[in-house]
Coordinates of C-alpha atoms and ligand atoms in Angstrom, one line a residue:
X285 CA -34.0 -15.8 7.2
X286 CA -34.8 -14.2 10.5
X287 CA -33.4 -10.8 11.4
X288 CA -31.2 -12.4 14.0
X289 CA -29.7 -14.7 11.4
X290 CA -29.2 -11.8 9.1
X291 CA -27.4 -9.9 11.8
X292 CA -25.3 -12.9 12.7
X293 CA -24.3 -13.5 9.1
X294 CA -23.5 -9.8 8.7
X295 CA -21.3 -9.9 11.9
X296 CA -19.4 -12.9 10.9
X297 CA -19.1 -11.8 7.3
X298 CA -17.9 -8.4 8.4
X299 CA -15.2 -10.0 10.4
X300 CA -14.9 -12.7 7.7
X301 CA -14.1 -15.3 10.4
X302 CA -15.6 -16.9 13.4
X303 CA -13.9 -16.1 16.7
X304 CA -12.0 -19.0 18.5
X305 CA -14.2 -18.7 21.6
X306 CA -17.4 -18.8 19.6
X307 CA -16.1 -21.8 17.6
X308 CA -15.2 -23.6 20.8
X309 CA -18.6 -23.0 22.3
X310 CA -20.4 -24.2 19.2
X311 CA -18.4 -27.3 19.0
X312 CA -18.9 -28.2 22.6
X313 CA -22.6 -27.5 22.3
X314 CA -22.8 -29.8 19.3
X315 CA -21.8 -33.0 21.2
X316 CA -23.3 -34.9 24.1
X317 CA -21.8 -37.6 26.4
X318 CA -22.1 -41.1 25.0
X319 CA -24.3 -43.7 26.6
X320 CA -23.0 -47.0 27.8
X321 CA -20.9 -48.1 30.8
X322 CA -19.0 -51.2 31.8
X323 CA -18.0 -52.7 35.2
X324 CA -14.3 -53.2 35.6
X325 CA -11.9 -54.4 38.3
X326 CA -10.4 -51.3 39.8
X327 CA -6.9 -51.7 38.2
X328 CA -8.5 -51.9 34.8
X329 CA -10.2 -48.5 35.3
X330 CA -7.0 -46.5 35.3
X331 CA -7.5 -43.4 33.0
X332 CA -11.1 -44.2 32.5
X333 CA -14.1 -41.9 33.4
X334 CA -16.4 -42.8 36.3
X335 CA -19.9 -43.5 35.3
X336 CA -21.4 -43.3 38.8
X337 CA -20.7 -41.4 42.0
X338 CA -18.7 -43.4 44.5
X339 CA -20.2 -43.3 48.0
X340 CA -18.4 -44.5 51.1
X341 CA -19.8 -47.4 53.0
X342 CA -17.0 -47.4 55.6
X343 CA -15.1 -44.8 57.5
X344 CA -11.5 -44.3 56.4
X345 CA -9.5 -44.8 58.6
X346 CA -12.0 -47.2 60.1
X347 CA -10.8 -46.6 63.7
X348 CA -8.9 -44.0 65.7
X349 CA -5.2 -44.8 65.4
X350 CA -1.8 -43.5 66.2
X351 CA 0.1 -41.1 63.9
X352 CA 3.4 -41.8 65.7
X353 CA 5.4 -44.6 67.4
X354 CA 5.1 -43.9 71.1
X355 CA 2.8 -44.4 74.1
X356 CA -1.0 -44.1 74.3
X357 CA -2.2 -42.4 77.4
X358 CA -5.2 -40.7 78.9
X359 CA -5.0 -36.9 78.8
X360 CA -6.2 -36.9 82.4
X361 CA -2.8 -38.4 83.4
X362 CA -0.8 -35.6 81.6
X363 CA 1.1 -33.5 84.2
X364 CA 0.5 -29.7 84.2
X365 CA 4.0 -29.3 85.5
X366 CA 6.9 -31.5 86.5
X367 CA 6.8 -35.2 85.6
X368 CA 4.6 -38.1 85.9
X369 CA 5.3 -41.9 85.9
X370 CA 2.9 -44.3 84.1
X371 CA 3.0 -48.2 84.0
X372 CA 3.4 -49.7 80.5
X373 CA 0.7 -52.4 80.6
X374 CA 0.6 -53.6 77.0
X375 CA 1.2 -53.0 73.3
X376 CA -0.9 -52.0 70.3
X377 CA 0.6 -52.7 66.9
X378 CA -0.8 -52.0 63.5
X379 CA -3.1 -55.0 62.8
X380 CA -2.7 -56.3 66.3
X381 CA -4.6 -54.0 68.8
X382 CA -4.6 -54.0 72.6
X383 CA -7.8 -55.6 73.8
X384 CA -8.0 -54.2 77.3
X385 CA -9.0 -50.8 78.7
X386 CA -6.5 -48.4 80.0
X387 CA -6.9 -47.3 83.6
X388 CA -5.5 -44.2 85.2
X389 CA -1.8 -44.3 85.7
X390 CA -1.3 -46.7 82.8
X391 CA 0.2 -46.4 79.3
X392 CA 0.3 -48.6 76.2
X393 CA 3.2 -48.9 73.8
X394 CA 1.7 -48.0 70.4
X395 CA 3.0 -48.0 66.8
X396 CA 1.9 -45.8 63.8
X397 CA -1.4 -46.9 62.5
X398 CA -2.2 -49.1 65.5
X399 CA -5.7 -48.7 67.2
X400 CA -6.0 -46.3 70.1
X401 CA -7.0 -48.5 73.1
X402 CA -10.1 -47.8 75.1
X403 CA -9.4 -45.4 77.9
X404 CA -6.6 -43.6 75.9
X405 CA -7.1 -40.3 73.9
X406 CA -3.5 -39.1 73.4
X407 CA -0.2 -40.4 72.0
X408 CA 3.1 -39.2 73.3
X409 CA 6.0 -39.6 70.8
X410 CA 8.6 -42.1 72.0
X411 CA 11.3 -39.5 71.6
X412 CA 9.5 -37.4 74.3
X413 CA 9.3 -40.0 77.1
X414 CA 11.9 -41.6 79.3
X415 CA 11.6 -45.4 79.4
X416 CA 12.4 -46.8 82.8
X417 CA 11.9 -50.5 83.0
X418 CA 8.2 -51.2 82.9
X419 CA 7.2 -47.6 83.2
X420 CA 7.7 -44.3 81.4
X421 CA 8.3 -40.8 82.6
X422 CA 6.5 -37.9 80.8
X423 CA 7.1 -34.2 81.2
X424 CA 4.6 -31.4 80.9
X425 CA 3.5 -29.5 77.8
X426 CA 1.7 -32.3 76.0
X427 CA -1.7 -31.6 74.4
X428 CA -4.8 -33.6 74.8
X429 CA -5.6 -35.7 71.6
X430 CA -2.0 -35.2 70.2
X431 CA -0.9 -37.6 67.5
X432 CA -4.3 -39.3 67.1
X433 CA -5.8 -39.8 63.6
X434 CA -9.6 -40.1 63.9
X435 CA -11.9 -42.6 62.3
X436 CA -13.5 -41.1 59.1
X437 CA -11.0 -38.2 59.0
X438 CA -10.3 -39.0 55.3
X439 CA -13.6 -40.5 54.2
X440 CA -16.9 -40.8 56.1
X441 CA -19.7 -43.4 55.7
X442 CA -22.3 -42.0 53.4
X443 CA -20.1 -39.3 51.9
X444 CA -19.8 -38.9 48.1
X445 CA -16.1 -39.4 47.6
X446 CA -15.7 -39.3 43.8
X447 CA -18.3 -37.9 41.4
X448 CA -19.4 -39.2 38.0
X449 CA -17.2 -37.8 35.3
X450 CA -14.0 -38.0 37.4
X451 CA -11.1 -39.5 35.5
X452 CA -9.5 -42.3 37.5
X453 CA -5.8 -41.6 38.1
X454 CA -3.5 -43.3 40.6
X455 CA -5.0 -41.5 43.7
X456 CA -8.5 -42.6 42.7
X457 CA -7.4 -46.2 42.4
X458 CA -6.0 -45.9 45.9
X459 CA -9.3 -44.3 47.2
X460 CA -11.4 -47.1 45.6
X461 CA -9.1 -49.7 47.3
X462 CA -9.3 -47.9 50.6
X463 CA -13.0 -48.2 50.5
X464 CA -12.8 -51.9 49.7
X465 CA -14.5 -51.5 46.4
X466 CA -13.4 -54.3 44.0
X467 CA -15.2 -53.1 40.8
X468 CA -16.6 -49.9 39.5
X469 CA -18.7 -48.7 36.6
X470 CA -16.9 -46.5 34.1
X471 CA -18.0 -45.0 30.8
X472 CA -17.4 -47.3 27.9
X473 CA -14.5 -46.2 25.8
X474 CA -15.1 -43.6 23.1
X475 CA -14.6 -45.0 19.6
X476 CA -12.8 -42.6 17.3
X477 CA -12.1 -43.3 13.6
X478 CA -9.8 -41.2 11.6
X479 CA -8.3 -40.9 8.2
X480 CA -6.2 -38.6 6.0
X481 CA -7.3 -37.3 2.7
X482 CA -5.1 -36.3 -0.2
X483 CA -3.7 -37.8 -3.4
X484 CA -0.2 -36.6 -2.5
X485 CA -0.1 -38.7 0.7
X486 CA 1.8 -42.0 1.1
X487 CA 2.0 -44.1 4.2
X488 CA 5.3 -45.0 5.8
X489 CA 6.8 -48.1 4.1
X490 CA 5.7 -47.0 0.7
X491 CA 8.2 -45.3 -1.7
X492 CA 7.8 -41.6 -2.4
X493 CA 7.4 -40.5 -5.9
X494 CA 7.6 -37.0 -7.3
X495 CA 5.0 -34.7 -5.8
X496 CA 4.2 -37.0 -2.9
X497 CA 4.7 -36.7 0.8
X498 CA 4.4 -39.0 3.8
X499 CA 1.2 -38.8 5.8
X500 CA 2.1 -37.5 9.2
X501 CA -1.3 -36.4 10.5
X502 CA -2.4 -40.0 11.1
X503 CA 0.5 -40.4 13.4
X504 CA 0.1 -37.2 15.4
X505 CA -3.6 -37.9 15.6
X506 CA -2.8 -41.5 16.8
X507 CA -0.6 -40.1 19.5
X508 CA -3.0 -37.4 20.7
X509 CA -5.9 -39.8 20.7
X510 CA -3.9 -42.6 22.4
X511 CA -3.1 -40.2 25.3
X512 CA -6.9 -39.7 25.7
X513 CA -7.4 -43.4 26.2
X514 CA -10.0 -43.8 23.5
X515 CA -10.5 -46.7 21.1
X516 CA -8.7 -45.9 17.9
X517 CA -9.8 -46.9 14.4
X518 CA -7.1 -45.9 11.9
X519 CA -8.7 -45.9 8.4
X520 CA -5.6 -45.0 6.5
X521 CA -5.2 -42.5 3.6
X522 CA -8.2 -41.8 1.4
X523 CA -7.6 -40.5 -2.1
X524 CA -9.3 -37.3 -3.4
X525 CA -11.9 -39.3 -5.2
X526 CA -15.6 -38.7 -4.5
X527 CA -16.6 -42.4 -4.2
X528 CA -13.6 -43.2 -1.9
X529 CA -14.3 -40.3 0.4
X530 CA -18.0 -41.2 0.5
X531 CA -17.3 -44.9 1.2
X532 CA -14.8 -43.9 4.0
X533 CA -17.2 -41.6 5.7
X534 CA -20.0 -44.0 5.6
X535 CA -18.0 -46.9 7.1
X536 CA -16.3 -44.7 9.7
X537 CA -19.6 -43.3 10.9
X538 CA -21.1 -46.8 11.2
X539 CA -18.5 -48.0 13.7
X540 CA -17.4 -44.8 15.6
X541 CA -18.7 -42.3 18.0
X542 CA -16.5 -39.6 16.4
X543 CA -14.8 -39.4 13.0
X544 CA -11.8 -37.2 12.4
X545 CA -10.4 -36.4 9.0
X546 CA -7.4 -34.2 8.2
X547 CA -7.0 -32.3 4.9
X548 CA -9.5 -31.3 2.3
X549 CA -11.4 -28.7 4.3
X550 CA -10.0 -25.7 2.5
X551 CA -11.5 -24.6 -0.8
X552 CA -9.3 -26.5 -3.2
X553 CA -10.4 -27.9 -6.5
X554 CA -9.9 -31.5 -5.5
X555 CA -11.5 -31.3 -2.0
X556 CA -14.4 -33.6 -2.1
X557 CA -14.7 -33.8 1.6
X558 CA -17.0 -30.8 1.8
X559 CA -19.4 -32.0 -1.0
X560 CA -19.5 -35.6 0.3
X561 CA -20.2 -34.4 3.8
X562 CA -23.0 -32.1 2.8
X563 CA -24.5 -35.0 1.0
X564 CA -24.1 -37.5 3.9
X565 CA -24.8 -35.5 7.0
X566 CA -25.1 -32.1 8.6
X567 CA -21.8 -30.4 8.4
X568 CA -20.8 -26.8 8.7
X569 CA -17.6 -25.4 7.3
X570 CA -16.0 -22.6 9.3
X571 CA -13.2 -20.2 8.8
X572 CA -12.0 -19.6 12.4
X573 CA -10.0 -16.5 13.3
X574 CA -7.0 -18.4 14.4
X575 CA -3.5 -19.1 13.3
X576 CA -2.5 -21.8 12.5
X577 CA -5.6 -23.7 11.4
X578 CA -8.2 -21.5 9.8
X579 CA -10.5 -23.9 8.1
X580 CA -12.5 -26.4 10.2
X581 CA -15.5 -28.6 9.5
X582 CA -17.8 -29.8 12.3
X583 CA -21.0 -31.8 12.2
X584 CA -22.6 -35.2 12.2
X585 CA -22.8 -38.2 9.9
X586 CA -25.6 -40.4 11.1
X587 CA -25.0 -40.8 14.8
X588 CA -21.2 -40.0 14.7
X589 CA -19.8 -36.6 15.5
X590 CA -17.5 -35.3 12.8
X591 CA -14.4 -33.1 13.0
X592 CA -12.5 -32.1 9.9
X593 CA -9.2 -30.6 10.7
X594 CA -6.9 -28.8 8.2
X595 CA -4.2 -30.8 6.4
X596 CA -1.1 -28.7 7.4
X597 CA 0.6 -30.7 10.2
X598 CA 0.8 -28.0 12.8
X599 CA -2.7 -26.8 12.0
X600 CA -4.0 -30.3 12.4
X601 CA -2.5 -30.6 15.8
X602 CA -3.4 -27.1 17.0
X603 CA -7.0 -27.6 15.8
X604 CA -7.2 -31.0 17.5
X605 CA -6.0 -29.6 20.8
X606 CA -8.2 -26.6 20.8
X607 CA -11.5 -27.9 19.4
X608 CA -11.5 -31.7 19.0
X609 CA -10.0 -32.7 22.3
X610 CA -12.5 -30.7 24.5
X611 CA -15.4 -32.1 22.4
X612 CA -14.1 -35.7 22.8
X613 CA -13.7 -35.2 26.5
X614 CA -17.2 -34.0 26.8
X615 CA -18.4 -37.1 24.8
X616 CA -16.4 -39.2 27.3
X617 CA -18.3 -37.7 30.1
X618 CA -15.7 -35.4 31.6
X619 CA -17.2 -32.2 33.1
X620 CA -14.3 -29.9 32.5
X621 CA -12.9 -30.5 29.0
X622 CA -10.4 -27.6 28.9
X623 CA -6.7 -27.7 29.7
X624 CA -5.1 -25.6 32.4
X625 CA -3.8 -22.2 31.3
X626 CA -0.8 -20.4 32.9
X627 CA 0.3 -16.8 32.8
X628 CA 4.0 -16.4 32.5
X629 CA 6.5 -13.8 31.3
X630 CA 7.7 -14.3 27.7
X631 CA 11.4 -13.8 27.4
X632 CA 11.4 -13.2 23.7
X633 CA 9.6 -10.5 21.8
X634 CA 6.8 -11.9 19.6
X635 CA 5.5 -10.4 16.3
X636 CA 1.8 -10.6 15.6
X637 CA -0.7 -8.9 13.3
X638 CA -4.1 -8.1 14.7
X639 CA -7.2 -10.1 13.5
X640 CA -6.6 -13.8 14.3
X641 CA -5.9 -15.4 17.7
X642 CA -2.5 -17.1 17.4
X643 CA -1.3 -20.3 19.0
X644 CA 2.4 -19.8 18.8
X645 CA 4.7 -22.6 19.8
X646 CA 6.5 -22.0 23.1
X647 CA 9.0 -23.6 25.4
X648 CA 8.0 -23.4 29.0
X649 CA 11.0 -23.4 31.3
X650 CA 12.4 -22.2 34.6
X651 CA 14.7 -19.2 35.0
X652 CA 17.7 -19.1 37.4
X653 CA 15.3 -18.1 40.2
X654 CA 13.1 -21.2 39.6
X655 CA 10.3 -19.1 38.1
X656 CA 8.3 -20.3 35.1
X657 CA 9.1 -18.4 31.9
X658 CA 8.3 -19.1 28.2
X659 CA 10.3 -18.7 25.0
X660 CA 9.3 -19.0 21.4
X661 CA 10.5 -21.9 19.3
X662 CA 11.2 -19.5 16.5
X663 CA 9.8 -20.1 13.0
X664 CA 6.0 -20.5 13.2
X665 CA 4.9 -21.9 9.8
X666 CA 1.9 -24.3 9.9
X667 CA 4.0 -26.8 8.0
X668 CA 6.9 -26.8 10.5
X669 CA 6.1 -29.9 12.5
X670 CA 9.5 -29.8 14.3
X671 CA 8.3 -26.6 16.0
X672 CA 5.7 -28.8 17.8
X673 CA 8.4 -31.1 18.9
X674 CA 10.6 -28.3 20.3
X675 CA 7.6 -26.8 22.0
X676 CA 5.8 -28.0 25.2
X677 CA 3.1 -25.4 25.1
X678 CA 1.1 -23.0 23.0
X679 CA 1.6 -19.3 23.6
X680 CA -1.9 -17.9 23.2
X681 CA -2.0 -14.4 21.7
X682 CA -5.6 -12.9 21.6
X683 CA -7.0 -11.7 18.2
X684 CA -6.5 -8.0 19.0
X685 CA -2.9 -8.5 20.2
X686 CA -0.3 -6.7 18.1
X687 CA 2.8 -8.3 19.5
X688 CA 4.6 -8.9 22.7
X689 CA 7.6 -7.2 24.2
X690 CA 10.3 -9.3 25.9
X691 CA 9.3 -9.8 29.6
X692 CA 5.6 -9.2 29.0
X693 CA 3.2 -11.8 30.5
X694 CA 1.4 -14.1 28.1
X695 CA -1.1 -16.9 28.5
X696 CA 0.3 -20.3 27.9
X697 CA -1.4 -23.7 27.4
X698 CA 0.8 -26.7 28.1
X699 CA 0.4 -29.6 25.7
X700 CA 0.2 -32.0 28.7
X701 CA -2.4 -31.0 31.2
X702 CA -1.1 -30.5 34.7
X703 CA -3.0 -33.4 36.2
Ligands
AMP845 P1 -5.3 -29.6 2.5 O1 -6.0 -29.2 3.8 O2 -5.8 -30.9 2.1 O3 -5.5 -28.5 1.5 O4 -3.8 -29.7 2.8 C1 -3.0 -28.6 3.3 C2 -1.5 -28.9 3.3 O5 -1.3 -30.0 4.2 C3 -1.0 -29.5 2.0 O6 0.3 -29.0 1.9 C4 -1.0 -31.0 2.2 O7 -0.1 -31.7 1.4 C5 -0.7 -31.1 3.6 N1 -1.2 -32.3 4.2 C6 -2.5 -32.7 4.1 N2 -2.7 -33.8 4.8 C7 -1.6 -34.2 5.3 C8 -1.1 -35.3 6.1 N3 -2.0 -36.3 6.5 N4 0.2 -35.4 6.5 C9 1.0 -34.4 6.1 N5 0.7 -33.3 5.4 C10 -0.6 -33.2 5.0
MG846 MG1 -5.7 -32.1 0.4

């Protein structure tokens, strides 16, 4: 053992636990983006991750056009004072431009989005002119180039418009369409297999006998993964039997990029997860200085990344959001895997013992002045799944924090990123 390792061991042992930040960094460092892309029609790319930069081959808008309904004129005809009269010699509609060239003393009736005719450089809003038969009368005070939208103002030929790793949302679909791009290359979908471990677990549809509970983690995991738009492989409940656990891990690792299990990562008698994993791959078991969700297993089985989250329902969700989701996003090719954090006043006093970082369940809301505030959901046990339903965010209390007074600002992580 090197001195550095000795020192690290002493540090972590002294504290007993790994800090949340350190755990996050190590987990992110342990995964790399997957290989493989597919070409899809643009609508089918919604929520997917771009595999290549998108360069513009055209200007958007492709031509100078009017921002208003009105009259296209030459700025040299605009009066400095008093009024001027111009002949209306034609029309330019969106999709139906005026083909001639404007001469001095002339104007063209023009609609929003229509091409600015040659010889014109300014559009006067129709509300600001007086129509008089075949001519218009314009007053002073108009600016050269008013109400003109220029070619390439949004996107220019040769410009990188979207970069690899960008998630395609509605605006990106519109951009691709604006550029006339029918198909794009996106990262292939990440394949994620997951199962629950525990002899006490039954699946919905089965009767409960004494000492048994329904498996809820496979459902919360399903929901959280589905919202990440990955391919999901639900492998069911695996009993606490060595052979079953080994078999499940082996088959999951063979078909998935990532394998997630819940339960069996604490140091219980019947927890074969640890033994099996040490036998099959490279896995590290950590005790992280966080609440809820102290135990966590991270590693690799063959080519699949492995994440073992705790069995308690709230711990499973909290651990997923903090560690597994960012790692999966990195594997999907997304450059910024972390959710947005907010700082808002907490309207309720919060109790906290120093030592572990806490993810308390909070309700982000508006006060009567329309300002964001947060309240606690109340009871914070790691088995109280209803607290996750009442909540819409985690209130993040740093390890050293010893409680929060009502009105004090706290850091908050919404469950749904503000995309
Ligand atoms: P474990 O991590 O296996 O020691 O489990 C910790 C606690 O979480 C125990 O009370 C388990 O019964 C419970 N638990 C484990 N897995 C699940 C699950 N999939 N759904 C609901 N509760 C679970
Ligand atoms: Mg268990």
